[in-house]
Amino acid sequence: MPVPPSSAAQPAQLWPPQNGVTVDVETLRGLAERMLVTRVLDTEAVRWQRQGILPAFPPAIGQEAAQVGSAMALDRARDMAFITYRDHGVVVGLDSDLTDYMGSHLALWNGGFADPNKVRHSPLQAVVGATALHAMGWAYAQKLDGTGGAAIAYFGDGASSQGDVHEAMNFAAVSKSPVVFFVQNNGWSLSTPLDLQVAGGSVAARASGYSMPSMRIDGDDVGEVYAATQIALEHAREHGPVVIEAFTYRRGPHATSDDPSRYRSLEEERALGPDPIDVARQLVADEAWWAEAEQRAEQAVDAVRVQMQSPRTIDGNDMFDYVFQEKTPQLVKQQEQWREETDLD
Amino acid sequence: MPVPPSSAAQPAQLWPPQNGVTVDVETLRGLAERMLVTRVLDTEAVRWQRQGILPAFPPAIGQEAAQVGSAMALDRARDMAFITYRDHGVVVGLDSDLTDYMGSHLALWNGGFADPNKVRHSPLQAVVGATALHAMGWAYAQKLDGTGGAAIAYFGDGASSQGDVHEAMNFAAVSKSPVVFFVQNNGWSLSTPLDLQVAGGSVAARASGYSMPSMRIDGDDVGEVYAATQIALEHAREHGPVVIEAFTYRRGPHATSDDPSRYRSLEEERALGPDPIDVARQLVADEAWWAEAEQRAEQAVDAVRVQMQSPRTIDGNDMFDYVFQEKTPQLVKQQEQWREETDLD
Amino acid sequence: MTEQLSTQKAINTALREILADDAKSLVFGEDVGKLGGVFRVTDGLQTEFGAHRVIDTPLAESGILGMAAGLAMAGHRPIPEVQFDGFAYPAMNQIISQIARTNYRSRGATPMQMVLRIPSYGGIRAPELHGESIEATLAHVPGLKVVSPSNPHQAYHLLRRAHEMPDPVMFMEPKSRYWNRGDVDFENPGDLEGSLVAREGEDLTIIAWGAMVARSLEVAELAAEDDVSIEVVDARWLKPLDEDGLVASVAKTGRAVIVHEAPRTAGLGAEIGQLLTERLWGKLEAPVERVTGYDVPTPAGDLEDEYIPSIDRILFGVQRSLEY
Amino acid sequence: MTEQLSTQKAINTALREILADDAKSLVFGEDVGKLGGVFRVTDGLQTEFGAHRVIDTPLAESGILGMAAGLAMAGHRPIPEVQFDGFAYPAMNQIISQIARTNYRSRGATPMQMVLRIPSYGGIRAPELHGESIEATLAHVPGLKVVSPSNPHQAYHLLRRAHEMPDPVMFMEPKSRYWNRGDVDFENPGDLEGSLVAREGEDLTIIAWGAMVARSLEVAELAAEDDVSIEVVDARWLKPLDEDGLVASVAKTGRAVIVHEAPRTAGLGAEIGQLLTERLWGKLEAPVERVTGYDVPTPAGDLEDEYIPSIDRILFGVQRSLEY
Ligand SMILES: Cc1ncc(C[n+]2csc(CCOP(=O)(O)OP(=O)(O)O)c2C)c(N)n1
Ligand SMILES: Cc1ncc(C[n+]2csc(CCOP(=O)(O)OP(=O)(O)O)c2C)c(N)n1
Ligand SMILES: [Mg+2]
Ligand SMILES: [Mg+2]
């Protein structure tokens, strides 16, 4: 066969937008406020872990702009976010119930307590890469149902190495499903640096191989993230999938159990460029408002702490009750035996 | 994080070569002769299937140039091919024992009878995509051992959708392992056409996403395939992985059980451009030699037919003897029971 | 209304009716659309319901099952196919970590209502990985239900039933039986829960599923000539197992032989044997016998008959049990 | 020479010695290099043996196992790791279709000599999919061998032994026991084949593996206070199972309780129970008891203690068996 022309359709150039980016003050405040909540939640959660309230915690410190900015671009009436273990900022950005969400980090319940259909985000996904496929399937359903909804799949630079991410991107591009693949390239997958993880160093670079548009953005500038995600979502609704690669940095450890000094130096951590929270503060440029917002964030997180520590109605029965919609006789029997053997204690 | 520069290293441009391609007459004859053997084998095998000698067969008709041309570029002293169910031309191109190879299509033995280390190709792989990973691992071993050997992974446009292919390409590019990913883009994966399979239509287009060089070649021109594969192998030995996408066409059914008229029309099949065998005939440009080569090919395949039908020493014991290098007591017992219950028949 | 159909046609009919009745259902997988599937099980469905609901997907099983999970989260009721049993392995992560757990993870808010069709087991002289029996692997996974029909009537009704169930059902179709015909009574499904006595008998119970049911019925026929009365139970539901039904039959006969194609070690025969022993302690005349595939990779076609339990091997099992 | 080591350190020591002794061995997986693994099992190895032999791979389990297969084809003896049990699922296709079969497929010409290290089972309050017990799934696969050490001495010696074996060995490390210390006698491995009597007893045999061995020993200790003499057998090799060893113990005591963390249905307890019943027909005083995880996805940390067999639950199992 003669070689066909190099690429049928060059993917659309979505970024940077021709007219630049402007985000109005109200929106910026909304974004900044939620970034603050995320930061405080993260900082507090690390403390709660030390106090033994949480068994472990994976802080998102440094990724607030990427998470909050993208989540707030979603249309909660019809869109859906597929999140991982480190996407607290998305949960905050969607105004989801933080106590419900923390149920999962409390080791109370796999995935948390919230109903995904109400809060517009999935239970938190522990298997890296899986969000991409679920977002793709969910997005295909929106096309079928004509809802105009789009899915956003969150995953990391490490997750991008999973075969599932390739399968999802290819399926989505073939079927032109409304998905935004939102990669937080934070430089690290646990202890593994980008150059050992992502050949070529950029996940977005893979998009054109699928004839899919991609956007490489500063993930620490919340205005940029917000605007870019809006553009991507609109493109996705009309034409199909888009990859956003938000460059950011994991400023904390992989999780509370991790010791980053084993694999990266303090110098490296310090040479990062500005903290996204500081970037937002400059964008908002209203110190009085900022001080109030900080206080509100602390109150909000404190309320979570209080609620989190009041006892929840979870017990071993839940373990049996949610395996199926229709419980099997075996489970009924096992549950009975469990009750007998536990009650006798 | 500020967005890093678009792509650190643009992959090398390997194709077309600056000085064009010239393949000497002797080499061309060697290639053409093996293409003929492949074509005759395929044609005969379809007949054998109709006669009930083979339970099924997946002809490679139309892909002889891609397969023979690439296989003959290998250095058999140190390289290794990882093949699938449709790569007879590679087996022929490596002068591997065809009767041993046909053992697998005869349903005598999964993978055939040949020792991969001797014939320099893997047992035929039934799981699409797996060749890419095995080639990658094998290639990494060559780097460790300093053999200078390279692996070539054969797979199809359909197989390219498997997550394993992505994982293999990424690993290979990160570790700069000497692999050539040789995609036969024959337009179809069983009944599924390219546009439903490969977003964007080209597997090679994905290579740059991994900062890996790629070559898009006419897979029906055996000289081009041979030259391109040589270039790719040399690059791989020195610098790391390369993707070759050989554009070709599956001129036959997916397998003898398949009925292509259910999904493609005769018109489409006829509008294909020249048969690779005819291309080779023109390249050789020696009709007398060609006629003799055709005869030799028929004799060679006839010898295979004769050998294939003489009984082989395979019996149910083999089923137990090759599961492990060190047989388990359970298998010893099961084998005994099998003998008892079969001997009594 | 009763019609003589092949299992393949019975499943095709069930799929057509599901697609017609349930706007939220979709069928997808490799080559299920234009080709109608390698076994023609989905023949004609794309023409009738469109390429958006009967979808030729890219060649990627993890993707197919992950897509199914996403669709189910959106309230659709997908009916994906993996082309052959052995190609369920690349999808195991999506099946085990995702499909089996999403209902649990979401506390019932996002059920995984779907039927995964898996052409299963050996017997058609196919290459390796085209004749796997993966029921034990699936049955071990919390959150999955597993069913395997043995004839056209069962295939039609169990598929319709599985589609209605709110939990993920692994539907294991015995591919060697696709072309065998039998009566399908559309109006009278019979009981679709649990196991089914396929033939009554007094002396011994054979428990089988899929293609091994027909073979066990042949064995029972042969044994009857020697005045041995064998009851054949079609287990059908492999998860949950119909403990009471299986126990009832073996309580009556006192002896059980379990037949399956999967390798012996840690196969479902072990679970059923152990269950029967637990429930019928002191009432069994002999240990539960297993006639199974060997602990070897399903061999190439020419050795297939040596691997899959044959009539002779089942008869040996019966004899061992009777002579205990 | 005998030293007090944790299981984690014992495995680390074995790996260091293997890398030093065998130039064809390599260790790789996610974060095994610079970090030394999330459990520090590979601590220091990259510094000592170089990043080419102790490799931080990309985050892709199917890739890791596929790479291992390719390496083994080239005559290397890889020791890959999956970071947690639940992340073996994405690699199942490479494990089942490739690693378990390549020796067979090539008629023994390309053995798959490798050890896959899998930090396994629950007990550390980790999130979901970090506490899976996948031994039954692996043991059902023809072509794999499966072993699980229960203490530092076993961990050290079984790993060294597994590395020498010419077949692929799944090495299931009980992660909740990584930090428990015990004597490792480097010169005297003891018998490394088959099962091991961890405590002798007369009245009943508990069969366990991994972390459940220590728990069963506690149960035996408690039972001794009530004058019940329990023999605890550490099964160790889960494929092939040490049938003779298990049978010998239960022949002596007449009663068996099998303890495992995996879900009950189609777990390895079923296979062992059925085996014991087949081999000891008429000699058992009670049906073989199983004390196992429930048929539910391994729950989040707070419910973990409800799921994993507790001392109480094992004692109930013992009581059921004794009172039968
Ligand atoms: C399939 C799978 N393999 C391994 C892990 C263990 N693991 C959890 S997070 C992580 C690193 C992820 O890196 P990245 O995707 O970049 O996300 P980040 O942690 O940076 O947010 C690993 C290896 C996992 N969760 N899932
Ligand atoms: C993992 C896996 N899934 C499904 C199949 C069934 N199957 C065999 S060949 C084939 C089509 C392959 O197409 P392609 O990769 O383009 O190779 P070609 O047949 O064109 O040579 C399919 C779906 C398989 N062998 N392996
Ligand atoms: Mg990261
Ligand atoms: Mg093809």
PDB file of C-alpha atoms and ligand atoms in Angstrom, chain B residues 63 85-86 155-159 184-190 192 194 250 254, ligand 4:
ATOM      1  CA  GLN B  63       1.537  -9.298   3.556  1.00  0.00           C
ATOM      2  CA  TYR B  85      -0.598 -16.251  14.291  1.00  0.00           C
ATOM      3  CA  ARG B  86      -0.344 -14.549  10.866  1.00  0.00           C
ATOM      4  CA  PHE B 155       1.613  -6.945  15.644  1.00  0.00           C
ATOM      5  CA  GLY B 156      -1.362  -5.606  13.761  1.00  0.00           C
ATOM      6  CA  ASP B 157      -3.397  -2.448  13.616  1.00  0.00           C
ATOM      7  CA  GLY B 158      -5.984  -4.150  15.822  1.00  0.00           C
ATOM      8  CA  ALA B 159      -3.425  -5.225  18.384  1.00  0.00           C
ATOM      9  CA  GLN B 184       1.471  -4.443   9.836  1.00  0.00           C
ATOM     10  CA  ASN B 185      -1.345  -2.026   9.211  1.00  0.00           C
ATOM     11  CA  ASN B 186      -3.393  -4.227   6.921  1.00  0.00           C
ATOM     12  CA  GLY B 187      -6.554  -2.165   7.194  1.00  0.00           C
ATOM     13  CA  TRP B 188      -8.538  -4.716   9.150  1.00  0.00           C
ATOM     14  CA  SER B 189      -8.713  -6.429  12.487  1.00  0.00           C
ATOM     15  CA  LEU B 190     -10.963  -9.299  11.681  1.00  0.00           C
ATOM     16  CA  THR B 192     -13.206  -4.099  12.127  1.00  0.00           C
ATOM     17  CA  LEU B 194      -9.070   0.895  10.575  1.00  0.00           C
ATOM     18  CA  ARG B 250      -5.078  -8.348   4.243  1.00  0.00           C
ATOM     19  CA  HIS B 254      -9.197 -13.152   8.627  1.00  0.00           C
TER      20      HIS B 254
HETATM   21 MG    MG E   4      -4.888  -5.936  10.942  1.00  0.00          MG
END
